[in-house]
mmCIF file of C-alpha atoms in Angstrom:
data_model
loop_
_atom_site.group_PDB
_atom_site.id
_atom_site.type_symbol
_atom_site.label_atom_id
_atom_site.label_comp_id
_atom_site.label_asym_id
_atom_site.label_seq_id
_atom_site.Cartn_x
_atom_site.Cartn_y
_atom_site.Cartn_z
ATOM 1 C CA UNK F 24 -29.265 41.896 -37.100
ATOM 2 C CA UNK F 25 -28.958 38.598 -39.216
ATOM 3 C CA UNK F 26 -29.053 34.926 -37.900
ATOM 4 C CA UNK F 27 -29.538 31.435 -38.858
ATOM 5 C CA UNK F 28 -32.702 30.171 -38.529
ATOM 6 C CA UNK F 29 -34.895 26.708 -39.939
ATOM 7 C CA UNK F 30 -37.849 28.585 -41.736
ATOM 8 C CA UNK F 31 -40.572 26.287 -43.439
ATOM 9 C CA UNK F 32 -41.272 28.232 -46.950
ATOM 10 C CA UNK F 33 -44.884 26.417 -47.289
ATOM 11 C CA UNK F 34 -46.941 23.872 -46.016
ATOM 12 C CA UNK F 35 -45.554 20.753 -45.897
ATOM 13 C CA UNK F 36 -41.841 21.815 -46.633
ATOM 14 C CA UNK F 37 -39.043 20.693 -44.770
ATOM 15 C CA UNK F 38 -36.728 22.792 -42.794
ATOM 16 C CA UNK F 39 -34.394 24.886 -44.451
ATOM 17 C CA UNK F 40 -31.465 26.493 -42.606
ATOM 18 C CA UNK F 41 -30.810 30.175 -43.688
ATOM 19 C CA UNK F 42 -28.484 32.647 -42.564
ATOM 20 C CA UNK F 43 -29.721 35.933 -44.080
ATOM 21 C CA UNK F 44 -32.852 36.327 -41.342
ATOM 22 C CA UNK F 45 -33.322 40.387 -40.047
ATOM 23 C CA UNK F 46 -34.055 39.779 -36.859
ATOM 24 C CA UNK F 47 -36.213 42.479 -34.819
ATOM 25 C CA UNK F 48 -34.399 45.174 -32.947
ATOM 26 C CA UNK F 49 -34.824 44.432 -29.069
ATOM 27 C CA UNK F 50 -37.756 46.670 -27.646
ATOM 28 C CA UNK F 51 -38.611 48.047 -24.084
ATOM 29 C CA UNK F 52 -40.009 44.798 -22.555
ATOM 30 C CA UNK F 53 -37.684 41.971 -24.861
ATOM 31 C CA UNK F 54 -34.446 40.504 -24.389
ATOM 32 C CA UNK F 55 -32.544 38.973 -26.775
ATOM 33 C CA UNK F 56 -31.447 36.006 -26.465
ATOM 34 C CA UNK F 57 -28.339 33.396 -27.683
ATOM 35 C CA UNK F 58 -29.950 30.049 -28.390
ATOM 36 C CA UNK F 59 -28.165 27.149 -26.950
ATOM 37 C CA UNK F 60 -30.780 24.289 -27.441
ATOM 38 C CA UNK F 61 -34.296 23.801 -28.480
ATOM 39 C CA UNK F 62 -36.589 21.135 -28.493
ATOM 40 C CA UNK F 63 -38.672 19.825 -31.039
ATOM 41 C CA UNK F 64 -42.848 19.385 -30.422
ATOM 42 C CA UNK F 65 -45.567 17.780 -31.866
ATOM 43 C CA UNK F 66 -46.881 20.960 -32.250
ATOM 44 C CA UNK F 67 -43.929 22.509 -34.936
ATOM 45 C CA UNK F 68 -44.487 19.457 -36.790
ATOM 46 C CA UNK F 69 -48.356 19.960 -36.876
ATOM 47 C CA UNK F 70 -47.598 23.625 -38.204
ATOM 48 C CA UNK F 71 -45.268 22.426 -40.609
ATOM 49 C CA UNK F 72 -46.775 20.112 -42.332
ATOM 50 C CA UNK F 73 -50.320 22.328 -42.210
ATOM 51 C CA UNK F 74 -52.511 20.514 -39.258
ATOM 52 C CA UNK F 75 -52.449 24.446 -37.988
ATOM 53 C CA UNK F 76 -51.147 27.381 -39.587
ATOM 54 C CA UNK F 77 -49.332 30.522 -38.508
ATOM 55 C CA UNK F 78 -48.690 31.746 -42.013
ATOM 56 C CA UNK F 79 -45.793 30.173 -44.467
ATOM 57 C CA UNK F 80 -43.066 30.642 -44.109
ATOM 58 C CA UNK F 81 -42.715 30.389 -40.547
ATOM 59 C CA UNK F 82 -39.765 30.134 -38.354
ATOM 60 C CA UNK F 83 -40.999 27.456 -35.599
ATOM 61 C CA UNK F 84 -39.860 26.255 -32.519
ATOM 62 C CA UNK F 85 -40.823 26.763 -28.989
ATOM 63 C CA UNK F 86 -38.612 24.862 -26.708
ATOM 64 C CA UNK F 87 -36.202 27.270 -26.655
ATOM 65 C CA UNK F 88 -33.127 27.826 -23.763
ATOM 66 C CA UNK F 89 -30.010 29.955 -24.308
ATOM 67 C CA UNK F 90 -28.938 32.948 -22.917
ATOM 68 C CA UNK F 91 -29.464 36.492 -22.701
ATOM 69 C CA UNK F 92 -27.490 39.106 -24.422
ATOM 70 C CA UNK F 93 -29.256 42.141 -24.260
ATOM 71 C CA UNK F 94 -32.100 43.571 -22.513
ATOM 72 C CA UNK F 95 -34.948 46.465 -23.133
ATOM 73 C CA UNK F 96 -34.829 49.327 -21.087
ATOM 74 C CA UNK F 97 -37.990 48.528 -19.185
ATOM 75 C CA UNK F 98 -36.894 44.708 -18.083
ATOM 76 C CA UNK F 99 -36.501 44.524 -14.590
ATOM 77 C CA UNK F 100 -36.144 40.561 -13.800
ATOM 78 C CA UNK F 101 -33.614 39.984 -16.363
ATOM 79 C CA UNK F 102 -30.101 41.179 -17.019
ATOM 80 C CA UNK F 103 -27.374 39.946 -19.723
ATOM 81 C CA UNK F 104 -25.757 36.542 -18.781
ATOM 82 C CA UNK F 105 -28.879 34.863 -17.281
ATOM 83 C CA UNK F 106 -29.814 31.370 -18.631
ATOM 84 C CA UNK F 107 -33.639 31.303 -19.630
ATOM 85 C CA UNK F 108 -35.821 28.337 -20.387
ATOM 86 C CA UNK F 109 -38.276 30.158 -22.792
ATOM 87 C CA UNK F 110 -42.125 29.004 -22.648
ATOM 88 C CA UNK F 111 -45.910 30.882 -23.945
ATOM 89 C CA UNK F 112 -46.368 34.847 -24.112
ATOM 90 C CA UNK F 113 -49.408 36.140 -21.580
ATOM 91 C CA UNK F 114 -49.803 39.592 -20.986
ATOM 92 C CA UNK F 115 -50.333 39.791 -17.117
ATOM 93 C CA UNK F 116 -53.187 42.063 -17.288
ATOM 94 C CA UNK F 117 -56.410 40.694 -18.390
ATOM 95 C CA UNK F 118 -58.644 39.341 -16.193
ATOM 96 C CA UNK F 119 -57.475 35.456 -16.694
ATOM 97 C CA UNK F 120 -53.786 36.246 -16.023
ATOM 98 C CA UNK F 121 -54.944 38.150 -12.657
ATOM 99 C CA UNK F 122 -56.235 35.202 -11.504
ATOM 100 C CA UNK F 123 -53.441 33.213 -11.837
ATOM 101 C CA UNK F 124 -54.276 31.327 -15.220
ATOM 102 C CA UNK F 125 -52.229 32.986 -18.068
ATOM 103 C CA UNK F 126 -53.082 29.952 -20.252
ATOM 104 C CA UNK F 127 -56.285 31.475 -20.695
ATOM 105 C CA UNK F 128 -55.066 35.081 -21.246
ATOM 106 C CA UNK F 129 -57.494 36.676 -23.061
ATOM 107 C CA UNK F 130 -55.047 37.874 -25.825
ATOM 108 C CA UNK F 131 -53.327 34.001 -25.798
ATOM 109 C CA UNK F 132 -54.157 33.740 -29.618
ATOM 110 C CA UNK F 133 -53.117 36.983 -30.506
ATOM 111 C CA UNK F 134 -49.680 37.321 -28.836
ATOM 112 C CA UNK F 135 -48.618 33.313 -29.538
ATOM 113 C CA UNK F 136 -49.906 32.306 -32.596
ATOM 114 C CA UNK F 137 -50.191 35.518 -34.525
ATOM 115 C CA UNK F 138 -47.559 35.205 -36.471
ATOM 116 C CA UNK F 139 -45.925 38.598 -35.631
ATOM 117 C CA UNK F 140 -44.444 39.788 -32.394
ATOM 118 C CA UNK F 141 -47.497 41.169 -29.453
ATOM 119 C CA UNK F 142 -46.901 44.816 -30.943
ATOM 120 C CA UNK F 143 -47.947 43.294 -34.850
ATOM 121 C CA UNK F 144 -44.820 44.078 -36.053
ATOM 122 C CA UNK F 145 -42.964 41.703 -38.037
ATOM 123 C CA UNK F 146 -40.453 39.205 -35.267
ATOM 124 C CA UNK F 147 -38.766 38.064 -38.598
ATOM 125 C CA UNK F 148 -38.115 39.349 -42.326
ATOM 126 C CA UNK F 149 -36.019 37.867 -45.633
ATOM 127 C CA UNK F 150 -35.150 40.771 -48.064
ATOM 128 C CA UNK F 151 -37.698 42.932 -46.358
ATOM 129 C CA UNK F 152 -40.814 40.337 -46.684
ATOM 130 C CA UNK F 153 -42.574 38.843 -43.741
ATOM 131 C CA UNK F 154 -41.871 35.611 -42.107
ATOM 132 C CA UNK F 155 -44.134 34.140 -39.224
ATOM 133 C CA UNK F 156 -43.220 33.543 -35.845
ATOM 134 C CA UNK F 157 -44.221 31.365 -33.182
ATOM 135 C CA UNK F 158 -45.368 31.777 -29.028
ATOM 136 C CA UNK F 159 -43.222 35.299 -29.719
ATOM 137 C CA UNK F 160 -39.972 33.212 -29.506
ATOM 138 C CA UNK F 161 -39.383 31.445 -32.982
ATOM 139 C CA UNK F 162 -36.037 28.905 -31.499
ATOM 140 C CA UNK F 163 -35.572 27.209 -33.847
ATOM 141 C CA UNK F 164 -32.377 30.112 -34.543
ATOM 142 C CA UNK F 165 -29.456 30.775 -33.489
ATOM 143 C CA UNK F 166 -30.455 34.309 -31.454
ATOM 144 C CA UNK F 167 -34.232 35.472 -31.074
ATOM 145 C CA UNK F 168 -35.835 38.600 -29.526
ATOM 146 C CA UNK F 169 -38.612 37.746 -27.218
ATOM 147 C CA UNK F 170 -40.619 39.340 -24.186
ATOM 148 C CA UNK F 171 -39.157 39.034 -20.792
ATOM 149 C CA UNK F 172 -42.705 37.298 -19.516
ATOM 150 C CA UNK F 173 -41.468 34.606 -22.283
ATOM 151 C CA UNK F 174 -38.659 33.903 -19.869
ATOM 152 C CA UNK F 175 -38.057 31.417 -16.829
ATOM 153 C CA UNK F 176 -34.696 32.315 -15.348
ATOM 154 C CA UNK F 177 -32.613 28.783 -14.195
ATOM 155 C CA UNK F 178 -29.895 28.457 -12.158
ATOM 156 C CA UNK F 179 -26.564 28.330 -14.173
ATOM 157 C CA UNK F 180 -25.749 24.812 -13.235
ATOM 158 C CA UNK F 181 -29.235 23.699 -15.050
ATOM 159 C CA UNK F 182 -27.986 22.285 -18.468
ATOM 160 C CA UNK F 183 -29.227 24.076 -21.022
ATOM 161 C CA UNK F 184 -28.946 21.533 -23.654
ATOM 162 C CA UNK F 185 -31.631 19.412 -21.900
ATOM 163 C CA UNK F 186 -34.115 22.017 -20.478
ATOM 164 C CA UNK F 187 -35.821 23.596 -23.494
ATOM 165 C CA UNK F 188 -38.635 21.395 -23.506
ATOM 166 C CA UNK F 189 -39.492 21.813 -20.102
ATOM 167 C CA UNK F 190 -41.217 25.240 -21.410
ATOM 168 C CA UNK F 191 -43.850 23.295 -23.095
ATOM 169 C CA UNK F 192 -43.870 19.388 -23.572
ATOM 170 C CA UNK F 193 -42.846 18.401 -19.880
ATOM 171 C CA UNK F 194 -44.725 21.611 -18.385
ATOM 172 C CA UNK F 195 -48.008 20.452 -20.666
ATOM 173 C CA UNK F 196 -47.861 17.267 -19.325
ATOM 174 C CA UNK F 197 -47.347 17.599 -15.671
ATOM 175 C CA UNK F 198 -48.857 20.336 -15.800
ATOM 176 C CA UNK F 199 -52.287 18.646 -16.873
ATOM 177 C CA UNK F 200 -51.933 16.249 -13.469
ATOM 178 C CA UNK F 201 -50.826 19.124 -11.000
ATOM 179 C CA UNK F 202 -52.557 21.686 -12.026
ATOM 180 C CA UNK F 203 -55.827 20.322 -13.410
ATOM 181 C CA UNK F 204 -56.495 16.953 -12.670
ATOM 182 C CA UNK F 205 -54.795 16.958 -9.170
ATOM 183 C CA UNK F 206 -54.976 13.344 -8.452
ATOM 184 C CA UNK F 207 -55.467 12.741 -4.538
ATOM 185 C CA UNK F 208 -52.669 10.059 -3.301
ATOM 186 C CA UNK F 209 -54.216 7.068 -3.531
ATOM 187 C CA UNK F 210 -57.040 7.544 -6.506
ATOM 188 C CA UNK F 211 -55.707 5.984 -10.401
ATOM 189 C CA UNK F 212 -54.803 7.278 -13.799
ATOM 190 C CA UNK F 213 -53.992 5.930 -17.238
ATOM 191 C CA UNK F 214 -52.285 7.647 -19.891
ATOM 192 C CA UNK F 215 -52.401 7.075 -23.574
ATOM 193 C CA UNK F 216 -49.306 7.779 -25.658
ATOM 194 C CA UNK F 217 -46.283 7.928 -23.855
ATOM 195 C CA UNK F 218 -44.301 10.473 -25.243
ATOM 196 C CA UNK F 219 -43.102 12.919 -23.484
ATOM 197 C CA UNK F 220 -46.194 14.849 -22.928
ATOM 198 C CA UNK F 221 -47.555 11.381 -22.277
ATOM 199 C CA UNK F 222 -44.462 10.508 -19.952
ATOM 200 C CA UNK F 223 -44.215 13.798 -17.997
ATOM 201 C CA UNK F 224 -48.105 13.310 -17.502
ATOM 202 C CA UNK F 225 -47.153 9.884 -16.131
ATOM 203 C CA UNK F 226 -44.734 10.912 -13.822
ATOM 204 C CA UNK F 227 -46.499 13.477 -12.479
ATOM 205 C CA UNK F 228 -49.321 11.085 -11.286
ATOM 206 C CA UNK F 229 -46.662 8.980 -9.731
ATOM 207 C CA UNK F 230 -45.463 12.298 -7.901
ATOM 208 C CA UNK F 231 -49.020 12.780 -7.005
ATOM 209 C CA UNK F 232 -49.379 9.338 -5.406
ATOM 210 C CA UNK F 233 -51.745 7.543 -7.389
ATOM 211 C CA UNK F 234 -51.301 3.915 -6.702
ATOM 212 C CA UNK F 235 -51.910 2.899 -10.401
ATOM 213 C CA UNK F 236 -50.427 4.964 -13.266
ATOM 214 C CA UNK F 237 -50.969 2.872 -16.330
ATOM 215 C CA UNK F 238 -49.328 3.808 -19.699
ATOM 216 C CA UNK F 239 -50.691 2.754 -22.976
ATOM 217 C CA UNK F 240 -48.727 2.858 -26.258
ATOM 218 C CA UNK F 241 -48.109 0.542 -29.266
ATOM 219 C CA UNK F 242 -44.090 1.340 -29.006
ATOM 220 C CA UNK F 243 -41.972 -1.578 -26.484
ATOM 221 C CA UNK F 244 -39.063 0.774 -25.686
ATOM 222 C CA UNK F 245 -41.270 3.645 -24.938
ATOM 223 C CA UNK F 246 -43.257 0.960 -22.437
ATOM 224 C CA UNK F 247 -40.364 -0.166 -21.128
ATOM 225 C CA UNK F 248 -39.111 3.340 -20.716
ATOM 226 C CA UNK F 249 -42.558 4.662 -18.762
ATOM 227 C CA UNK F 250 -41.927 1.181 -16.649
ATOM 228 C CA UNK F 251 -38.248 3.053 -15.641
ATOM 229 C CA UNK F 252 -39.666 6.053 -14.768
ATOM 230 C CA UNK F 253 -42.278 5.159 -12.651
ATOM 231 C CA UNK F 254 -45.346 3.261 -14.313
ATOM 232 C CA UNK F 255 -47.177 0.884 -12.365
ATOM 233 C CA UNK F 256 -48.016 -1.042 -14.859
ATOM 234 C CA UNK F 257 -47.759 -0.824 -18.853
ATOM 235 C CA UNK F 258 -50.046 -2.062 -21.582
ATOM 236 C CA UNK F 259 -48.852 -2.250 -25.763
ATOM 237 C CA UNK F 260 -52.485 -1.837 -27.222
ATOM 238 C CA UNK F 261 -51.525 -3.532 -30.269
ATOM 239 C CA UNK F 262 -50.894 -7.141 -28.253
ATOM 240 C CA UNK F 263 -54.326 -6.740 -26.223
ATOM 241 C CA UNK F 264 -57.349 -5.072 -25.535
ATOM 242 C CA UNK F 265 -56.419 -1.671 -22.858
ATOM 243 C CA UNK F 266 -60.100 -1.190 -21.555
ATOM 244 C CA UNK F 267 -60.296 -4.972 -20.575
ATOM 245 C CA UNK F 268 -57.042 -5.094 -19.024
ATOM 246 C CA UNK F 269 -57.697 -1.565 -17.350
ATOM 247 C CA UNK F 270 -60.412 -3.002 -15.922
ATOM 248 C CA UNK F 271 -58.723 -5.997 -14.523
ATOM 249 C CA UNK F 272 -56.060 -4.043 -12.774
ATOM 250 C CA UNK F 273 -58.897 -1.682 -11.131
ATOM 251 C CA UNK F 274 -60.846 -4.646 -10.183
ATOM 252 C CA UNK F 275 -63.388 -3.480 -12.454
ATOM 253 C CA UNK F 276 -63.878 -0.104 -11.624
ATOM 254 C CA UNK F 277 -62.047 1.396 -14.226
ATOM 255 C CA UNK F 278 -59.158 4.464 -13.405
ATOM 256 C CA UNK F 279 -60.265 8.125 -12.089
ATOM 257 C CA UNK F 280 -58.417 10.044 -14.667
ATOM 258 C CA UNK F 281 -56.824 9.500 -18.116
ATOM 259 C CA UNK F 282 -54.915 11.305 -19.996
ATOM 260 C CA UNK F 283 -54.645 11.218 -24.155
ATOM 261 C CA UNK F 284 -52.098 12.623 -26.005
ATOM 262 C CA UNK F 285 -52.599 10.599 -29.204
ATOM 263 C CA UNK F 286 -55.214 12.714 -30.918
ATOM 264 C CA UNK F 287 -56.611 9.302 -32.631
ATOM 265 C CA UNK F 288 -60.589 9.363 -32.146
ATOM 266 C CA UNK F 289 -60.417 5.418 -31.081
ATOM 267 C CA UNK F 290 -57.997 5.670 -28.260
ATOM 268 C CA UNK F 291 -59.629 9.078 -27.208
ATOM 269 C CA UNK F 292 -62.989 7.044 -26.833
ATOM 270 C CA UNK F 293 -60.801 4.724 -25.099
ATOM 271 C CA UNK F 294 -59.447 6.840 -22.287
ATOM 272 C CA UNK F 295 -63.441 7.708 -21.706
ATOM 273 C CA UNK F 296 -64.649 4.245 -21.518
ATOM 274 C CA UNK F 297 -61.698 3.314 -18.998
ATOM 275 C CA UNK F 298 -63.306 5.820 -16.392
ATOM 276 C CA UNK F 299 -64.626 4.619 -12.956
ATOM 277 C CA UNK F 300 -67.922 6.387 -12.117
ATOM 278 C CA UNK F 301 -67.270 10.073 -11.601
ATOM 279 C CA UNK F 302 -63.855 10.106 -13.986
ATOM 280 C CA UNK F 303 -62.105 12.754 -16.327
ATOM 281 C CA UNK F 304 -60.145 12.195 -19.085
ATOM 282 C CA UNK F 305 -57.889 15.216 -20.135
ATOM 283 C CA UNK F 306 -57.733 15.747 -24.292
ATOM 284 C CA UNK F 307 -54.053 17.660 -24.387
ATOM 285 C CA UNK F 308 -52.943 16.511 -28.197
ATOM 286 C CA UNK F 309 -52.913 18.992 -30.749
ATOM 287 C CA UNK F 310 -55.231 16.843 -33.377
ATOM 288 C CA UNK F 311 -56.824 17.424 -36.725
ATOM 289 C CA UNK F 312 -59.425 14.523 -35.644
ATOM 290 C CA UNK F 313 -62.736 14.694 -34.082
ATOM 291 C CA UNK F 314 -64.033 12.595 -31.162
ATOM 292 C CA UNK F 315 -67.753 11.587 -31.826
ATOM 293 C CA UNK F 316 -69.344 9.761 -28.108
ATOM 294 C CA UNK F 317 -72.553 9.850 -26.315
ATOM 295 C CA UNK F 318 -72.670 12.361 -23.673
ATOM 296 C CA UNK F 319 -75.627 10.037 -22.306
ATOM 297 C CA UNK F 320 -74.114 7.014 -22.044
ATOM 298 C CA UNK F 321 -70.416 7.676 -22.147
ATOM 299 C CA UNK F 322 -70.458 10.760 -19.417
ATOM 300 C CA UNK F 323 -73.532 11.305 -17.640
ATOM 301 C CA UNK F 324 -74.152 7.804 -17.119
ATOM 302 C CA UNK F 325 -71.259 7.577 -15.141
ATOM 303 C CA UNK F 326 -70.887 11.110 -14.032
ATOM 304 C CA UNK F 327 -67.657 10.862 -16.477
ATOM 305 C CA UNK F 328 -65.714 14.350 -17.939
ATOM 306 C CA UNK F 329 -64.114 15.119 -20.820
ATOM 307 C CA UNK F 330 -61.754 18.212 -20.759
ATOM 308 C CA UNK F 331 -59.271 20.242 -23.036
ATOM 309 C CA UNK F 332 -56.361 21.583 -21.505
ATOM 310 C CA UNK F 333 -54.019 24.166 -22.486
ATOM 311 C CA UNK F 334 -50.501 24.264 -21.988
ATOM 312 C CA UNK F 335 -51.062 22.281 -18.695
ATOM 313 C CA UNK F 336 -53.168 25.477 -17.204
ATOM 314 C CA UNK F 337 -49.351 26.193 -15.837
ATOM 315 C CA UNK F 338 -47.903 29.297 -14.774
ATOM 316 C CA UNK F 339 -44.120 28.551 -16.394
ATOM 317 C CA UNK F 340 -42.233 30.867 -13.857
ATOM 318 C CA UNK F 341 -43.593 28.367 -11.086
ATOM 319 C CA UNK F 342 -44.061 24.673 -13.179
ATOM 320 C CA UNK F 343 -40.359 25.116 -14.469
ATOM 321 C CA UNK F 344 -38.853 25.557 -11.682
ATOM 322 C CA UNK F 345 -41.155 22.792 -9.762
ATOM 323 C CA UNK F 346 -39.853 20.423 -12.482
ATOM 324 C CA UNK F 347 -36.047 21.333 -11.560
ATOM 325 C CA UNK F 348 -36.470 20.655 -8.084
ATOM 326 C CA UNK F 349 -38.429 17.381 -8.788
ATOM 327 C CA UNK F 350 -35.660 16.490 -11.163
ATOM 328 C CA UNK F 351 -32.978 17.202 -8.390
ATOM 329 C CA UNK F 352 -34.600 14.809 -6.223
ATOM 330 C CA UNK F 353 -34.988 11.505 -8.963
ATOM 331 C CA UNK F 354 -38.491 12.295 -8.930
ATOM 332 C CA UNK F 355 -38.699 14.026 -12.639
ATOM 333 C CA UNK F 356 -35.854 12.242 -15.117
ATOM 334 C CA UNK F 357 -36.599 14.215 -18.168
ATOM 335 C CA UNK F 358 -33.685 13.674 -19.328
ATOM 336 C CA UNK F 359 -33.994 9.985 -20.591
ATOM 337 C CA UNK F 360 -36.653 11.157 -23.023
ATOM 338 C CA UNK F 361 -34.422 13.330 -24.644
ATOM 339 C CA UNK F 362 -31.832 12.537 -27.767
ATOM 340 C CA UNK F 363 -29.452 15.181 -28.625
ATOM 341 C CA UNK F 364 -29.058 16.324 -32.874
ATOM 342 C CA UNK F 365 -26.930 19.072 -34.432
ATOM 343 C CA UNK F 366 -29.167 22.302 -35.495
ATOM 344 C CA UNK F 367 -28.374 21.268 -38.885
ATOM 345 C CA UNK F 368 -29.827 17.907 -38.878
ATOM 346 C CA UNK F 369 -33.309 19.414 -38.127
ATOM 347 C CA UNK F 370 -35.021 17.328 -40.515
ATOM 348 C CA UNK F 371 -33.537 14.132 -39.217
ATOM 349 C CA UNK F 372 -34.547 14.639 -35.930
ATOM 350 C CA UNK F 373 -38.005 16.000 -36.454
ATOM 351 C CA UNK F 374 -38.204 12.645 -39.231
ATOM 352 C CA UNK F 375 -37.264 10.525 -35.938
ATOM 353 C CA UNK F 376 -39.640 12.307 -33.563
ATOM 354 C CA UNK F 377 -42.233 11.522 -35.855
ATOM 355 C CA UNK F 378 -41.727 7.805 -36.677
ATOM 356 C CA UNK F 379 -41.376 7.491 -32.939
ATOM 357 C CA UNK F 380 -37.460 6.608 -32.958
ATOM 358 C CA UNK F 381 -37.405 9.400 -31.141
ATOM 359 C CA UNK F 382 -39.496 10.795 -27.433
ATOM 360 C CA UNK F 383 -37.952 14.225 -27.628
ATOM 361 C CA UNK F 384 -35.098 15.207 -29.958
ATOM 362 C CA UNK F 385 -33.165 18.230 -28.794
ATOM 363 C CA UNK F 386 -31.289 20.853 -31.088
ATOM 364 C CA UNK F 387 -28.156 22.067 -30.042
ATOM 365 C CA UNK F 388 -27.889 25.310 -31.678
ATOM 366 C CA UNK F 389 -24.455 26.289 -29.591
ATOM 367 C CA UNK F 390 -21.935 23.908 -29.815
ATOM 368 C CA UNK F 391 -19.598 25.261 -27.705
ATOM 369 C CA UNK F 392 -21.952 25.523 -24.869
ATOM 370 C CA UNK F 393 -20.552 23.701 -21.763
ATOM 371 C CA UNK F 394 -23.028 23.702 -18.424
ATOM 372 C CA UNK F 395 -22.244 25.857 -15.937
ATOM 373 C CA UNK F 396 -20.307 28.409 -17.315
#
C-alpha cells in the first residue's frame, strides 16, 4: 500500500512529504490505521536533527490519533471504525509489564526505537530500501500499521484533532506527578519549563492538591498561560533568581518535588537545590547534556532524590482515558496548549515548536475530519 508520509533523509534534514511510501501489510496483532492528527514532540525533533538516532531516514512522529480501517485476525479489542489515540509499544509479557509497569518492558528499546516493526521487519520502504520507524507507529503519515497494544480506544465524541499528544507529551507529564511522584494534598512542587510536558506536569500537581505549584520558564505567555491553568504562582528566570524566590514562597524550606523538562544542566541543578529536606526532582527531558552535582552535599545532605522517568511510568490504556475524564471536568485543558497546522506545513510548525512560538503544534493529516462522526 502507498501513503504520504514526512520522512527525514539524514540527520539534520527537514521534513520532506512523499507519497510513494510501501507501507507494511497489516499482520495478526496490527491494525491499520487512517491518521487524522498528530502531534509534534520534543522528542521527533531530537531524532531529527541527531540528539538520538533511529536510523536516517526515518519517518517520525508519535502523537498519533485517527482511525481504524482494518484489523489482524488475532485483534480482539479493536474493530474497524474505532477512534484510537496511539501511544508506546510493550509487549505484555515480561516480567515489568506483569507488574503493571510497561514503561519498563524489558523489550521497550527493541520494539520502540528499533527502527523496524517488533517482528524486525521493515514498518516502511522507498523503492524497496529501508526506512526507520518510530514507537511502532511512525504518524507523521497519512495511514500507518501498528500493534493493537499501541492503541487507546476514545469515545467518538473525543476530538481527534486535539488528542494525539495525550499518548505521550500530556501522559509523560502527568504521568510523572500521578504515577511517580504522587504528591500528597497539601505537600509543594515546582516545575521547570512549561511546555506541555512541563504544563501537564503542572496541572497534575494542582489535581493532586499541592498547595504551591510553581512554574519556571523564561517565556511571558507560556507564564501567563501555566497562571490560567492552574499555577500558584509563576517565576520568568530571566527577570530574577528562581531558588531565592522558591525559597521565599516556601518560607524557606524549599518545594518537595520538582520537575525539569528543560534538559539544560543549570536549571537541572536548579530544580535540586530548590528541594526541602527529603525532596525529589524528576529529570523527564530527552537531553544531550549532562548534570554534574554532589551527591554529598546536594542529596544526602538533605535526604534529596534525583530520578529519571520514562514515559510518565504510565499505563496509556488507563492515563488516557484519566486525562479525558479530567478534561471533561475543567480539571485538564489540554487543549489551550495546542495550535493547529496543515500536514504540509510540517516544517513550520516543528520551526515554531522549537523557537517556543509554539507549546504543542498539532498536524492535521485529515482535513475532512469533523468530531463525532
Amino acid at each position: 500500500m502507498k501513503i504520504k508520509a514526512a520522512v527525514v533523509e539524514k540527520m539534520g534534514d527537514p521534513f520532506v512529504i512523499k507519497d510513494d511510501i510501501d507501507l507494511h501489510e497489516v499482520g495478526p496483532t496490527d491494525v491499520q490505521v487512517h491518521m487524522v492528527a498528530s502531534g509534534i514532540c520534543h522528542s521527533d525533533e531530537a531524532i531529527r536533527k541527531g540528539d538520538a538516532s533511529l536510523g536516517y531516514p526515518v519517518i517520525l512522529g508519535h502523537e498519533g490519533a485517527g482511525i481504524i480501517e482494518k484489523v489482524g485476525s488475532e485483534v480482539q479489542n479493536l474493530k474497524p471504525g474505532d477512534h484510537v489515540v496511539m501511544a508506546f509499544y510493550a509487549d505484555g509479557l515480561c516480567d515489568k509489564c506483569l507488574q503493571g509497569i510497561p514503561t519498563q518492558c524489558r523489550n521497550y528499546a527493541k520494539y520502540n526505537l528499533s527502527g523496524t516493526r517488533f517482528d524486525g521487519d521493515d514498518h516502511f520502504q522507498e523503492n524497496g530500501k529501508h526506512i526507520s520507524d518510530m514507537f511502532n507507529q511512525s504518524s507523521f503519515t497519512t495511514t500507518t500499521v501498528t500493534n493493537e497494544r499501541n492503541c487507546v480506544k476514545v469515545d467518538k465524541d473525543v476530538d481527534l484533532r486535539k488528542a494525539g499528544p495525550l499518548g505521550c507529551g500530556y501522559i509523560t507529564g502527568s504521568g510523572t506527578v500521578f504515577n511517580t511522584l504522587k504528591p500528597r494534598p497539601g505537600q509543594t512542587i515546582a516545575v521547570f519549563g512549561t511546555g506541555a510536558v512541563g504544563l501537564a506536569a503542572m496541572m497534575a500537581g494542582k489535581i493532586s492538591g499541592c498547595t504551591k505549584v510553581i512554574a519556571v520558564d523564561i517565556v511571558p505567555s507560556r507564564l501567563k498561560l501555566a497562571k490560567e491553568l492552574g499555577a500558584t504562582d509563576a517565576i520568568n528566570s530571566k527577570e530574577e533568581d528562581p531558588v531565592k524566590k522558591i525559597q521565599e514562597l516556601t518560607d524557606g524550606y524549599g518545594v518537595d518535588y520538582t520537575v525539569d523538562t528543560t534538559g539544560l544542566p543549570a536549571v537541572m541543578k536548579q530544580a535540586i537545590d530548590v528541594l526541602a529536606q527529603g525532596g525529589t526532582e524528576a529529570a523527564i527531558a530527552v537531553t544531550p547534556h549532562n548534570l554534574e552535582f554532589s551527591t554529598w552535599n546536594d542529596l544526602c545532605t538533605s535526604d534529596r532524590k534525583i530520578i529519571g522517568v520514562n514515559m510518565g511510568d504510565a499505563i496509556p490504556q488507563i492515563d488516557v482515558p484519566r486525562l479525558l475524564k479530567f478534561n471533561k471536568l475543567g480539571m485538564f485543558d489540554y487543549q489551550k496548549t495546542e495550535k493547529f497546522y496543515d500536514f504540509e506545513d510540517i516544517n513550520e510548525a516543528n520551526h515554531a515548536s522549537v523557537i517556543g512560538e509554539t507549546i504543542k503544534p498539532v498536524l492535521i493529516i485529515d482535513k475532512d475530519y469533523k468530531p463525532g462522526e
